[in-house]
Structure formats: structure tokens, C-alpha cells
């Protein structure tokens, strides 16, 4: 089933946070999710060891560049959704994951450095599309935005993306303490205590809208011809 990767060549863009929010939102809807933790910092693997991990989320921590594409394809056959959290760079692991993705989400904070890191991934996607001979659907998710104000830097990034005709999610991921807390205390947003987490309801609403937009984009999948090509080659 759908493979959704999170990539930005710049570190700290919000990939891991966005990947975990999506995974927990999907799990809340009763679906089976496999997360590939290809971030060397292994935040999602650490999260998985905390109490409260939904039973329908499994995390794969052992990644080998040469077999990642095949590992992902095998997981896609057994899970409802596969989510891949990638390192903030461009390397073989990133290229392999993107080449078998149904959707690549590029998280970008409102800064030109993040936008340049995101642009590198968009260029890499274009190159990979020539190799795999099909379009690799992709979109940008603006991250860590301020709930109250739109900064000049964020406006500049939005204009840059609009000029390039890039698909940008309407729901930005807002800066919320609740999202950081997931990595401290484990579980999903539904498990957090509203008395202890500021604006938990707003965080839950934001995450649900973000996930809905992603799921909308992977509802209709193209035929996975390349799966069989890879399998035969293996
Ligand atoms: N929406 C958010 N609200 C609050 N904190 C956030 C949000 N998004 C990211 N952060 C914080 O910003 C930092 C970087 O985020 P994250 O680890 O998700 O980025 P990354 O792109 O995966 O980084 P890396 O390239 O190092 O893997 C973390 O400390 C995280 O808790
Ligand atoms: Mg990360």
C-alpha cells in the first residue's frame, strides 16, 4: 500500500516530527503502519521504545542502503501505509527510498536555507523520475509555523514555491509543544493529557488536517510496475 517518504536535504526541517504525526494519525484510524527509521538520530526508534506506541505501528530501525528499496516494497505488501523518515542529506538511502515512494513530502520551515534544502530534493526527484520512468508525486509541507503571525521569511518561501508551481499543503504544521512531547513521553497526541499540554486540542486538529491532506494525495495509486521489475532483478 502507499509509501510516503519525508525528505529535505537540510537537517532540522521537521521531517521526523511530520513523519511521526502522520503515522500516529493513520494508526488512530485503525490502519497498520510501518515506519522506516532512516534518520541516523533514530528518534522514531527511541519513541517506539517508550510506552504507548499504538500496536498497529511497527518501526524498522535496521536500514541497509542496498536493500532499502526492496525492504520498503515488501513492507508495503503487508502494511496499509509505509512511512519513511529520511536523513537530512542526499545519499543513496534517500535516492532509493524516493524511487519507490508514492508520495514524497518535503517539510520546509519558513527559511531560505530550508527552501534550498527542499529544492535539492525536488531536483533529485526529477532525476529519479527519468530512471524509474514514472512521475514521483511530491508536495511541500510548511513546518514550525507560528500560529499567530506569518513571518517575512515564510512569505518569501511561499512565493518561491508558488512561482515554481510546487504543490504545497494548505495545512502548515504549526510549532506546538505537544509535537515535541511525543518524543519525550511516547504514544500519540490522543494519549496526551490536555491539563498538562498547552493547546493540545489545536495540535490535534492541526495534525488531523495535515494527515487528511496527505491521505487525499495517496488515495489513487498508479500501478506499481516497477515493484515487479525490482523483484525480478533481485
Ligand atoms: N511543529 C513543531 N513544533 C514544535 N517543535 C518542532 C516542530 N517540528 C519540529 N520541531 C522540533 O525541531 C527540531 C527538529 O525537528 P525534526 O527532528 O522533526 O527535524 P528533522 O528534519 O527530522 O531533522 P534531522 O534532519 O536532524 O533528521 C526538533 O527538536 C523538533 O522537536
Ligand atoms: Mg529527522
PDB file of N, CA, C and O and ligand atoms in Angstrom, residues 15-16 39 43 85-86, ligand 2:
ATOM      1  N   UNK A  15      11.254  16.846   9.423  1.00  0.00           N
ATOM      2  CA  UNK A  15      10.875  15.577   8.767  1.00  0.00           C
ATOM      3  C   UNK A  15      10.365  14.552   9.774  1.00  0.00           C
ATOM      4  O   UNK A  15       9.298  13.962   9.598  1.00  0.00           O
ATOM      5  N   UNK A  16      11.181  14.326  10.833  1.00  0.00           N
ATOM      6  CA  UNK A  16      10.842  13.270  11.789  1.00  0.00           C
ATOM      7  C   UNK A  16       9.530  13.584  12.502  1.00  0.00           C
ATOM      8  O   UNK A  16       8.678  12.708  12.673  1.00  0.00           O
ATOM      9  N   UNK A  39      16.617   7.865   9.718  1.00  0.00           N
ATOM     10  CA  UNK A  39      17.276   9.043  10.291  1.00  0.00           C
ATOM     11  C   UNK A  39      18.345   8.524  11.250  1.00  0.00           C
ATOM     12  O   UNK A  39      18.015   7.782  12.188  1.00  0.00           O
ATOM     13  N   UNK A  43      15.252   8.938  16.171  1.00  0.00           N
ATOM     14  CA  UNK A  43      14.243   9.460  17.121  1.00  0.00           C
ATOM     15  C   UNK A  43      12.989   8.604  17.130  1.00  0.00           C
ATOM     16  O   UNK A  43      12.372   8.401  18.176  1.00  0.00           O
ATOM     17  N   UNK A  85      11.182   7.909   7.181  1.00  0.00           N
ATOM     18  CA  UNK A  85      11.787   9.137   7.723  1.00  0.00           C
ATOM     19  C   UNK A  85      13.256   9.151   7.319  1.00  0.00           C
ATOM     20  O   UNK A  85      14.035   8.292   7.738  1.00  0.00           O
ATOM     21  N   UNK A  86      13.625  10.123   6.496  1.00  0.00           N
ATOM     22  CA  UNK A  86      14.981  10.121   5.918  1.00  0.00           C
ATOM     23  C   UNK A  86      15.926  11.114   6.588  1.00  0.00           C
ATOM     24  O   UNK A  86      15.496  12.057   7.258  1.00  0.00           O
TER      25      UNK A  86
HETATM   26 MG1  LIG B   2      14.935  13.565  11.463  1.00  0.00          MG
END
